[in-house]
mmCIF file of C-alpha atoms in Angstrom:
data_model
loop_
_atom_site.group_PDB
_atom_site.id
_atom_site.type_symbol
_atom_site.label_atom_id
_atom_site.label_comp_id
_atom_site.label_asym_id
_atom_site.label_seq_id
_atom_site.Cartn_x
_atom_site.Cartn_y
_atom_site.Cartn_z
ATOM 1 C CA UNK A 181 91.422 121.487 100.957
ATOM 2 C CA UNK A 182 88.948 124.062 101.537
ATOM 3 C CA UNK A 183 85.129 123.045 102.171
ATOM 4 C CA UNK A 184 85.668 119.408 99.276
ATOM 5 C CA UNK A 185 83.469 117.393 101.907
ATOM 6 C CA UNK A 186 81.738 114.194 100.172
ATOM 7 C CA UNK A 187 77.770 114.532 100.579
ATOM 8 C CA UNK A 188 75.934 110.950 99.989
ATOM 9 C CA UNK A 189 72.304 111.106 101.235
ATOM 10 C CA UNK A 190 72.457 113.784 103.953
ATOM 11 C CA UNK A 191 75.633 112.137 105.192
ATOM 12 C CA UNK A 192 79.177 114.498 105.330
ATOM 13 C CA UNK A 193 82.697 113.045 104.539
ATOM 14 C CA UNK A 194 85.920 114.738 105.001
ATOM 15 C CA UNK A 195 88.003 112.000 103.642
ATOM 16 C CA UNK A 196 87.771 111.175 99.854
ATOM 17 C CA UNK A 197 89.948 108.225 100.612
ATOM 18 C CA UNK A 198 87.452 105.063 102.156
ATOM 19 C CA UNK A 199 88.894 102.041 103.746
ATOM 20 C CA UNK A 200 87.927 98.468 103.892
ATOM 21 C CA UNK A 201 88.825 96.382 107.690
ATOM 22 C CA UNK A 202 89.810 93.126 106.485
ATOM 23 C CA UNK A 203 93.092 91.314 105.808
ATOM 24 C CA UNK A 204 95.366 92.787 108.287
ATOM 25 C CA UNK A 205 97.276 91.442 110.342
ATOM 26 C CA UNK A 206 96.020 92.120 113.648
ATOM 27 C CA UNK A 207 93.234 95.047 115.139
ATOM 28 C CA UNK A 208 96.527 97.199 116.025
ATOM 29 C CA UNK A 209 97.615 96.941 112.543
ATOM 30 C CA UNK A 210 93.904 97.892 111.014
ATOM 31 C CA UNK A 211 93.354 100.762 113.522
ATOM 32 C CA UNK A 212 96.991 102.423 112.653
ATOM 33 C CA UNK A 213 96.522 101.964 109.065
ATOM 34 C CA UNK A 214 93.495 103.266 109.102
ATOM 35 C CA UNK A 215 94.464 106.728 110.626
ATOM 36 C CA UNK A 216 97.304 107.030 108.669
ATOM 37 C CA UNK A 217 95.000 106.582 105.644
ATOM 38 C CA UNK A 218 92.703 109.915 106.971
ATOM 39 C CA UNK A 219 89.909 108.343 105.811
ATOM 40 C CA UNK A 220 86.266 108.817 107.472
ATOM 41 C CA UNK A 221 84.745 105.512 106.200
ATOM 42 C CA UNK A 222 85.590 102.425 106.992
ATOM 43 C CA UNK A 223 83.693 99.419 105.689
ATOM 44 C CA UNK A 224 83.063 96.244 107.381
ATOM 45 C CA UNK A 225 81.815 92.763 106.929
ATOM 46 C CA UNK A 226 78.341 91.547 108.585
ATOM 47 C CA UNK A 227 79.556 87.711 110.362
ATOM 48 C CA UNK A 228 78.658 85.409 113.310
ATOM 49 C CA UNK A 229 79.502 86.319 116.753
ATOM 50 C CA UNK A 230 82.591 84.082 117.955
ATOM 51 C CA UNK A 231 80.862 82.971 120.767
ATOM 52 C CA UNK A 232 82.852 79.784 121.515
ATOM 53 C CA UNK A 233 86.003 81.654 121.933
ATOM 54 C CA UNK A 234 84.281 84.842 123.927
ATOM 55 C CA UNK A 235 87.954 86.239 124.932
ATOM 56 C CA UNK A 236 88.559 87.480 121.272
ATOM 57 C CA UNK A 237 88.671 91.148 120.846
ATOM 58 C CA UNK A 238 86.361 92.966 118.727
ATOM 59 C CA UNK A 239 87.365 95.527 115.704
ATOM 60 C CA UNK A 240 84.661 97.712 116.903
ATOM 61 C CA UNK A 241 86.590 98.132 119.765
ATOM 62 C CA UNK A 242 89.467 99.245 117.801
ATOM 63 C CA UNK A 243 87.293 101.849 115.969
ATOM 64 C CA UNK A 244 85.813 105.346 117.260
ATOM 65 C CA UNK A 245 82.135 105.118 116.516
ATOM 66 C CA UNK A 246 82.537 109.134 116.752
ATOM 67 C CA UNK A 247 85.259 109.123 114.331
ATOM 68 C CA UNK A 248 84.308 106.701 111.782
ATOM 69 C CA UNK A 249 81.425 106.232 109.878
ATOM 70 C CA UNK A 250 80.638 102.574 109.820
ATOM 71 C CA UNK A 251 79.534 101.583 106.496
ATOM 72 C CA UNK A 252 78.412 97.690 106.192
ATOM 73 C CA UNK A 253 78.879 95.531 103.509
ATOM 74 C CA UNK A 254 77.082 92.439 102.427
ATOM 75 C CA UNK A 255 80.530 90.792 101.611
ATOM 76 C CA UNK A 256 80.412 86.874 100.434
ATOM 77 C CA UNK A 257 76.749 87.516 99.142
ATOM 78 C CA UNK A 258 76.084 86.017 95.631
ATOM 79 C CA UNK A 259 72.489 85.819 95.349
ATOM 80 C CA UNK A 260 69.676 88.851 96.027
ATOM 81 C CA UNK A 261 68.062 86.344 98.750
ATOM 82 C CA UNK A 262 71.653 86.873 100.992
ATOM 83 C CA UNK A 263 72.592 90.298 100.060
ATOM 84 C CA UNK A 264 69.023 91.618 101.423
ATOM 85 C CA UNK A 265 68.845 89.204 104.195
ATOM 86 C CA UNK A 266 72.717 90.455 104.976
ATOM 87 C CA UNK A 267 71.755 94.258 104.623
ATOM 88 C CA UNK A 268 68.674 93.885 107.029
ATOM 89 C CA UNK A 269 71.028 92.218 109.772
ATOM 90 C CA UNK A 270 73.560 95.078 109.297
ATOM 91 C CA UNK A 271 71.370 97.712 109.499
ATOM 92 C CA UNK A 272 69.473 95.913 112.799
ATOM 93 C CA UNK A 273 73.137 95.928 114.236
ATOM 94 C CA UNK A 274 74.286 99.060 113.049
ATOM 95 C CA UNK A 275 73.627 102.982 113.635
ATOM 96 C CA UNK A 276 72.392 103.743 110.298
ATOM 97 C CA UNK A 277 70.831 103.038 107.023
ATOM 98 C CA UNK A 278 74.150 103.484 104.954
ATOM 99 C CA UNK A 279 74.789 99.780 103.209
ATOM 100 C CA UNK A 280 77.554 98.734 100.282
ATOM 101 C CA UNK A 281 75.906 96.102 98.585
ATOM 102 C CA UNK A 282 77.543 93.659 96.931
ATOM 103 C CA UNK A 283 75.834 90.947 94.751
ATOM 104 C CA UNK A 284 78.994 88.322 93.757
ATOM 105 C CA UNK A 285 78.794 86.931 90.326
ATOM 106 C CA UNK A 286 81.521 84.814 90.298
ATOM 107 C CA UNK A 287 84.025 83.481 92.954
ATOM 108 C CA UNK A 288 87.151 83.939 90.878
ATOM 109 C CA UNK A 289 86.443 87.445 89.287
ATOM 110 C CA UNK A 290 83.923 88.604 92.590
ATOM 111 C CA UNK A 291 82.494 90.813 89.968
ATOM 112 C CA UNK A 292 79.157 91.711 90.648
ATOM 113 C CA UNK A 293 76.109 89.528 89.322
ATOM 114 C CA UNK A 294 74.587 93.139 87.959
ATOM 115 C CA UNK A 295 70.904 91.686 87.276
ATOM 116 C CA UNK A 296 70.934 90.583 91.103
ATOM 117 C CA UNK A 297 72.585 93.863 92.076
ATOM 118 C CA UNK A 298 69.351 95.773 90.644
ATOM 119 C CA UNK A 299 67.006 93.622 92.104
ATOM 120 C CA UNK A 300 68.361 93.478 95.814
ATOM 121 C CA UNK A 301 68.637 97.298 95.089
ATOM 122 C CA UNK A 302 65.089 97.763 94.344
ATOM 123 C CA UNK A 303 64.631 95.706 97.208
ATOM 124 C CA UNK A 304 66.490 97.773 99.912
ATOM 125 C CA UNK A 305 65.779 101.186 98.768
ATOM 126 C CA UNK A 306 62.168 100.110 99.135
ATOM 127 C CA UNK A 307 63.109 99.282 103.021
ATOM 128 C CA UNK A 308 64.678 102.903 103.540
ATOM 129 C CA UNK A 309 68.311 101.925 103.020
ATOM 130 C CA UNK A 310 70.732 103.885 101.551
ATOM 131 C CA UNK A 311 72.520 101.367 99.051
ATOM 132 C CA UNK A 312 75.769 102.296 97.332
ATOM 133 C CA UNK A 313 76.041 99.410 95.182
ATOM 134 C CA UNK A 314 79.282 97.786 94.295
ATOM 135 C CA UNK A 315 79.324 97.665 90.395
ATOM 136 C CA UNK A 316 81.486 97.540 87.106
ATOM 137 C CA UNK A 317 82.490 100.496 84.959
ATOM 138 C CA UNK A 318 79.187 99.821 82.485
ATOM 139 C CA UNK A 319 77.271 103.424 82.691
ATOM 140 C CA UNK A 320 74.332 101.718 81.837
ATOM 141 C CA UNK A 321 74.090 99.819 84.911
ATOM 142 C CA UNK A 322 75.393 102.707 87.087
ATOM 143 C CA UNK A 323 72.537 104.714 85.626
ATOM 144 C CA UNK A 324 69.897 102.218 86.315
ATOM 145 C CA UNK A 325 71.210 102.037 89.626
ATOM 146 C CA UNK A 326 70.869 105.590 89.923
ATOM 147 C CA UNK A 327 67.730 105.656 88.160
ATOM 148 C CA UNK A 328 65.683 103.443 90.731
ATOM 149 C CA UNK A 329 67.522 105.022 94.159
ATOM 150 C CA UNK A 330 71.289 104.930 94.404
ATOM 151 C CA UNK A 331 72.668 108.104 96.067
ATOM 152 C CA UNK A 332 76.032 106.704 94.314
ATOM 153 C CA UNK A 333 77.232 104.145 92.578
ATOM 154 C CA UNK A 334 80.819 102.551 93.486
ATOM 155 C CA UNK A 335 82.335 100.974 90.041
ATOM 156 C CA UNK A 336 85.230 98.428 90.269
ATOM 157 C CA UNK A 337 88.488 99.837 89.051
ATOM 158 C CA UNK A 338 89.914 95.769 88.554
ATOM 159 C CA UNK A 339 88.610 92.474 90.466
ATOM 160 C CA UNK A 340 88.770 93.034 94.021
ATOM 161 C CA UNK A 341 92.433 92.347 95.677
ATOM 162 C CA UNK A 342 94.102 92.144 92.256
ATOM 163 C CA UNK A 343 96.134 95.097 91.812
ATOM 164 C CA UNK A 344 95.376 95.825 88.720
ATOM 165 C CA UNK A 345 94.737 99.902 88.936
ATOM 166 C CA UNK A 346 92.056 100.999 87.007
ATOM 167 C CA UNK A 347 91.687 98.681 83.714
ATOM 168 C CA UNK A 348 89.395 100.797 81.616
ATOM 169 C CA UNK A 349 90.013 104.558 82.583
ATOM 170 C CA UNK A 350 87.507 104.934 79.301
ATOM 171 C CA UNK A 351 84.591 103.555 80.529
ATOM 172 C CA UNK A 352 85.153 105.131 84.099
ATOM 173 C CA UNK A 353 85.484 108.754 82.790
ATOM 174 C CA UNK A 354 82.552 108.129 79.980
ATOM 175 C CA UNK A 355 80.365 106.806 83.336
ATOM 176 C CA UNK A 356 81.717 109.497 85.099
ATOM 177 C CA UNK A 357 80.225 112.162 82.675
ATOM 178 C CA UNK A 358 77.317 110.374 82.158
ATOM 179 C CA UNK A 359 75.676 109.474 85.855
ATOM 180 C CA UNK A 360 75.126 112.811 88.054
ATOM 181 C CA UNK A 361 75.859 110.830 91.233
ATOM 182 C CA UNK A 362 78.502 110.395 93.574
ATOM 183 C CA UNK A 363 81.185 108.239 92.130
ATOM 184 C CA UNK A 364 83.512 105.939 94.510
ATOM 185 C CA UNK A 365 85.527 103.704 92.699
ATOM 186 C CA UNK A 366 86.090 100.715 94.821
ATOM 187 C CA UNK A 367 88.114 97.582 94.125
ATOM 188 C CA UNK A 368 91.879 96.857 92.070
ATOM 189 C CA UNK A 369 93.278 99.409 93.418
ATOM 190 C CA UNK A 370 97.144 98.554 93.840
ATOM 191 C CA UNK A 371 99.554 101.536 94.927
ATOM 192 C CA UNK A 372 99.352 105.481 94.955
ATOM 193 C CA UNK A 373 99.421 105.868 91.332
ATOM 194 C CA UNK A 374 96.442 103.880 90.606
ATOM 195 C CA UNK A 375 94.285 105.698 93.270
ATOM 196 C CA UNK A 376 95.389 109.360 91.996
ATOM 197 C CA UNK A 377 94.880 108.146 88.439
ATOM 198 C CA UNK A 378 90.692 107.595 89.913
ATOM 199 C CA UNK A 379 90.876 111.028 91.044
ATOM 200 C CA UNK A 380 91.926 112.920 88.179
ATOM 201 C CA UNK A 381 89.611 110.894 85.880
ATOM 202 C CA UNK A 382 86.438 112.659 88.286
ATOM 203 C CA UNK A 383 86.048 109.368 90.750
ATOM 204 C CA UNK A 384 83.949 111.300 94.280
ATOM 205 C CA UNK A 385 86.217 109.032 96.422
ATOM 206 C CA UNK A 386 88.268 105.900 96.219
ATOM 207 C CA UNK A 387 87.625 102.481 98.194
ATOM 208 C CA UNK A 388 89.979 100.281 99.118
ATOM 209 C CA UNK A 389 91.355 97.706 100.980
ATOM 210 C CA UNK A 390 93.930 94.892 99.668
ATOM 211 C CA UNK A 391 96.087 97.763 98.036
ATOM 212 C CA UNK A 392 97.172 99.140 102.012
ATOM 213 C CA UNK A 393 96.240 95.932 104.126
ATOM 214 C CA UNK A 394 98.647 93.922 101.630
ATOM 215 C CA UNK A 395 101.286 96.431 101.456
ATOM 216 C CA UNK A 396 104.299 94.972 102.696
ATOM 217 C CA UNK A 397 104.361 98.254 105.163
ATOM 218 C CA UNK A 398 100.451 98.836 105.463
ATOM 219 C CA UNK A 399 100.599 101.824 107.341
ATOM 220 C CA UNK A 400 102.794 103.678 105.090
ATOM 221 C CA UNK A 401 100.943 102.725 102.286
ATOM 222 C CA UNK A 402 98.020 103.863 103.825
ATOM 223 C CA UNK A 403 99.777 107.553 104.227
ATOM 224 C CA UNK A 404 100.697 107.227 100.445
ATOM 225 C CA UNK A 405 97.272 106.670 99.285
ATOM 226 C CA UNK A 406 96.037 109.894 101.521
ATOM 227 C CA UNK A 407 98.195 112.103 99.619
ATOM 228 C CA UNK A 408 97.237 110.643 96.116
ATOM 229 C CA UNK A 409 93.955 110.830 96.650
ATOM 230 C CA UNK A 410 94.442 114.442 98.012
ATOM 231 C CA UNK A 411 96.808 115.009 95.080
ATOM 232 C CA UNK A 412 94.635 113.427 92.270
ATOM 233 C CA UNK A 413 91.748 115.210 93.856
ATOM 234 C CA UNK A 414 93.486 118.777 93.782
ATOM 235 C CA UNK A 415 94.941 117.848 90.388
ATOM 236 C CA UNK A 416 91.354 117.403 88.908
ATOM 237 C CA UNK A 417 89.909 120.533 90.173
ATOM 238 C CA UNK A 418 93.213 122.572 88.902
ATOM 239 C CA UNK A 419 92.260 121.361 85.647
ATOM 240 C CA UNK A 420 94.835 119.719 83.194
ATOM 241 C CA UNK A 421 96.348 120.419 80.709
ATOM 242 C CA UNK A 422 95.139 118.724 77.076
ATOM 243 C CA UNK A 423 97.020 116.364 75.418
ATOM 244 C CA UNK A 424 98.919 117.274 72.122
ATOM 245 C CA UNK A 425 101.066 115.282 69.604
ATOM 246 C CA UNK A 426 103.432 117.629 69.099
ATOM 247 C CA UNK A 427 104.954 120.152 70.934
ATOM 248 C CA UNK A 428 104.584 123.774 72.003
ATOM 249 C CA UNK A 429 107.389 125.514 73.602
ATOM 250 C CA UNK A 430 107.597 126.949 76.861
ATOM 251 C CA UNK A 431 109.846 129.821 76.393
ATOM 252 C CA UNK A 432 109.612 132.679 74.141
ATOM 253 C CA UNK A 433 111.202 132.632 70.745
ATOM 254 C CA UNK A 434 112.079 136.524 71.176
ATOM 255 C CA UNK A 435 115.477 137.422 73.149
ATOM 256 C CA UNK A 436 117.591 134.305 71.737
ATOM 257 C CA UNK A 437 120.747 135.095 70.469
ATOM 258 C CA UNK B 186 64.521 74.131 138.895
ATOM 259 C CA UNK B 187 63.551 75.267 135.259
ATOM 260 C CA UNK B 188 63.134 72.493 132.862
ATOM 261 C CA UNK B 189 65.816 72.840 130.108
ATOM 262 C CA UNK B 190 65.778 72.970 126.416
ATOM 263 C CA UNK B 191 68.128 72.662 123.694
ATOM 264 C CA UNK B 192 68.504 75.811 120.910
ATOM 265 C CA UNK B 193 71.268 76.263 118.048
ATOM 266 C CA UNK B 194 72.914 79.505 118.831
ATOM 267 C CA UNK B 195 75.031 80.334 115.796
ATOM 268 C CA UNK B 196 74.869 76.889 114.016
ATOM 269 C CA UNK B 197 76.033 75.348 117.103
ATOM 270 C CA UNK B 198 73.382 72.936 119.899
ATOM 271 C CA UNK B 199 73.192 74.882 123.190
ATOM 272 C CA UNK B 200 70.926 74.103 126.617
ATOM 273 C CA UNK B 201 69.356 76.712 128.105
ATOM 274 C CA UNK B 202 65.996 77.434 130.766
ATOM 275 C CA UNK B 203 63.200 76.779 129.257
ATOM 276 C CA UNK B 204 62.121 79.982 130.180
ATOM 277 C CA UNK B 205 65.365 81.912 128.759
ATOM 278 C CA UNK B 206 64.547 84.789 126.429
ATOM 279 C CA UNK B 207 67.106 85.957 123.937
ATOM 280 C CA UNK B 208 68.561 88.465 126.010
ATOM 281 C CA UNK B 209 69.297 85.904 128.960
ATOM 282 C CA UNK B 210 71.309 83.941 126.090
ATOM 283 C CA UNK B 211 72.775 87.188 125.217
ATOM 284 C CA UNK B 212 74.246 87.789 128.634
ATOM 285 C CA UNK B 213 74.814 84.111 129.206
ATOM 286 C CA UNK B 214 77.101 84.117 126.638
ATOM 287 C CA UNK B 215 78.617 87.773 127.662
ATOM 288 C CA UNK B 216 77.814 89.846 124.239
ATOM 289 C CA UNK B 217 77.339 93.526 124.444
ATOM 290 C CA UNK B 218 73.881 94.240 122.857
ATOM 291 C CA UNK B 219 75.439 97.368 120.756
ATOM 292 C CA UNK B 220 76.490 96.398 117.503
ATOM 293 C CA UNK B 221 74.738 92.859 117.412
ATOM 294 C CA UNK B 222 71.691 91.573 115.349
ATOM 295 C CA UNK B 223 69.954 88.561 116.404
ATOM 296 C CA UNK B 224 67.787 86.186 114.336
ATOM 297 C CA UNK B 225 65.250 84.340 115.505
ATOM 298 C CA UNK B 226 64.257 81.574 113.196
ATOM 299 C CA UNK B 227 64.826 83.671 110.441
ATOM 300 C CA UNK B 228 63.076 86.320 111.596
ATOM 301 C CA UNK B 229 65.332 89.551 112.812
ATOM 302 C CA UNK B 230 64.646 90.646 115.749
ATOM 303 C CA UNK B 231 64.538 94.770 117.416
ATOM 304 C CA UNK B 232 66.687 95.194 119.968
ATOM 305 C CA UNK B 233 64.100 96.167 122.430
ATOM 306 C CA UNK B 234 62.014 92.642 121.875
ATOM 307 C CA UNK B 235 65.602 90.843 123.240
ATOM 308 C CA UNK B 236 64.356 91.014 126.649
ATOM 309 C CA UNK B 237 61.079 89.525 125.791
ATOM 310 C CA UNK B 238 61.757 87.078 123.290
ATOM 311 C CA UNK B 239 61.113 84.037 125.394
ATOM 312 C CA UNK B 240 62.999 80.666 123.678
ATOM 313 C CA UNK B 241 61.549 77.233 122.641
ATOM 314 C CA UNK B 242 62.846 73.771 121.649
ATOM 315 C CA UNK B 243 64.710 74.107 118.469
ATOM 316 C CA UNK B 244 64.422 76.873 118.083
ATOM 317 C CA UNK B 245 67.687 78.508 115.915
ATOM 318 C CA UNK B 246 69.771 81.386 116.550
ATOM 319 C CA UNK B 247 72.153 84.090 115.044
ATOM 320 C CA UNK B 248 74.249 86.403 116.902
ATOM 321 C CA UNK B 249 76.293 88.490 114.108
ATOM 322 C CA UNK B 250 78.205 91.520 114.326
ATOM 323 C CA UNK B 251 80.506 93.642 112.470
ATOM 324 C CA UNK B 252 84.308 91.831 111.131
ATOM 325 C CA UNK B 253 86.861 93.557 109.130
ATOM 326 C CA UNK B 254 86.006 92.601 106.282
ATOM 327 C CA UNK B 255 86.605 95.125 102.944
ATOM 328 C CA UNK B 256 85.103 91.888 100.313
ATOM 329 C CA UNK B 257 85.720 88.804 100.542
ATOM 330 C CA UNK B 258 89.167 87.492 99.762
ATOM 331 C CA UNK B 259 91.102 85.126 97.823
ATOM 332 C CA UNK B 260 92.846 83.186 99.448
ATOM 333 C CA UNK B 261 96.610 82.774 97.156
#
């Protein structure tokens, strides 16, 4: 597609399609998928150096720094306390101020605790950082994220690694008309389908990770979700077609027999 | 011979010189400087200061770095 590049705070995407690193089955694995998959971001998880076991390889290793743009998350965080503490680590390891922050509600839906979310926001965008906050499909919330600093807001399509697809395409599209950002939906994203189905609704980009890394043939999935993110993409800009009841012919009346 | 202390480097009890600083520990323990934040008793520390971040007795370490890692999972 012609000149569609992604523009979050200063920062240029080609790919509409970003990929999380985790859950695969080996670095090999998570570097092929990831080509396949075109996409430009990749997101990662801040941990602990293995340093008893100093002969395991490192997915940085696997990744171009050139051809990636590393975005940190602050995975596993479920209090504002971690998430900042998790950001300021990621950024003092990292090459820029970029950061997905998560603030975990609960362990069994990882939704995001959305009172915390705002506060560690606040927090951050105070420091410099450039948070794209992980968050649900309420536009309020997305617009008070907005509101005090988000360059985008990244709303959950279903619980993270559940397959779901996008569980309320109403509240998506009414956020999507609503908040003037960037919109990336990230999360529940299960096959192609569900990914083109963010696209057409106006999503900026898609996030995801379970839906390839779980595939039972990652790297092809990872090629499927290109093309329906390109195809859901170029299917929004065409502009659809309404939706009727009834029907209205194709073909001219004039001519039958 | 340098008097030796004892540190927690990543949750773990460690010995090193009592005159170490946190880059010595760094290259002790053979990690690349790029792509690694260090905290220092809470505190996290610039890259630059790793060379002159001298170590006492207890004091506690964290070497992190970048994992895949797309949120955290379930495990089924």
């Amino acid at each position: 597609m012609v000149d569609d590049r992604l523009i979050i705070a200063g920062h240029e995407f080609k790919s509409r399609l970003w990929v999380g690193t985790g859950k695969y089955k080996d670095f090999a694995e998570t570097k092929k998928a990831i080509e396949a998959s075109g996409a430009d971001v990749v997101t990662v998880a801040v941990r602990r150096v293995n340093i008893t076991d100093r002969s395991k390889e490192n997915l940085l290793d696997y990744l171009d720094p050139k051809k990636y743009t590393i975005l940190p998350n602050t995975a596993g965080c479920y209090n504002v306390e971690d998430a900042v503490r998790y950001a300021r680590l990621a950024r003092a390891a990292g090459v820029s101020d970029l950061i997905k922050l998560e603030v975990l509600g609960d362990e069994r839906t990882l939704f995001p605790d959305t009172a915390g979310l705002i506060e560690a926001a606040k927090i951050l965008i105070k420091e410099g950082f450039i948070v794209l906050p992980y968050t649900n499909d309420d536009p309020i919330v997305a617009q008070k994220l907005v509101d005090i600093g988000c360059p985008a807001v990244m709303p959950l399509a279903a619980p993270i690694g559940s397959g779901l697809g996008i569980r309320n395409p109403y509240n998506l599209k009414i956020l999507m008309e609503m908040v003037k950002v960037p919109i990336i939906v990230d999360a529940g994203v299960g096959t192609a389908s569900d990914a083109a189905l963010a696209m057409e609704l106006g999503a900026d980009a898609v996030l995801m990770n379970t839906a390839i890394a779980g595939a039972k043939d990652p790297i092809a999935m990872a090629e499927a979700m290109k093309y329906a993110v390109y195809a859901g993409r170029l299917a929004y800009k065409a502009g659809r077609i309404p939706r009727k009841l009834y029907a209205t012919a194709s073909s001219p009346i004039e001519g039958m027999l | 011979m340098a008097e030796m202390i004892q540190i927690q480097v990543n949750g773990e009890q460690r010995g090193c010189r009592a005159d170490a600083t946190v880059g010595d520990v760094l290259r002790e323990l053979a990690i690349k400087i790029e792509r690694v934040a260090v905290e220092l008793n809470l505190e996290i520390l610039d890259r630059k200061d790793f060379d002159h971040r001298s170590l006492k007795q207890g004091d506690r370490m964290e070497i992190l770095s970048f994992i895949g890692g797309g949120a955290e999972e379930l495990r089924h």
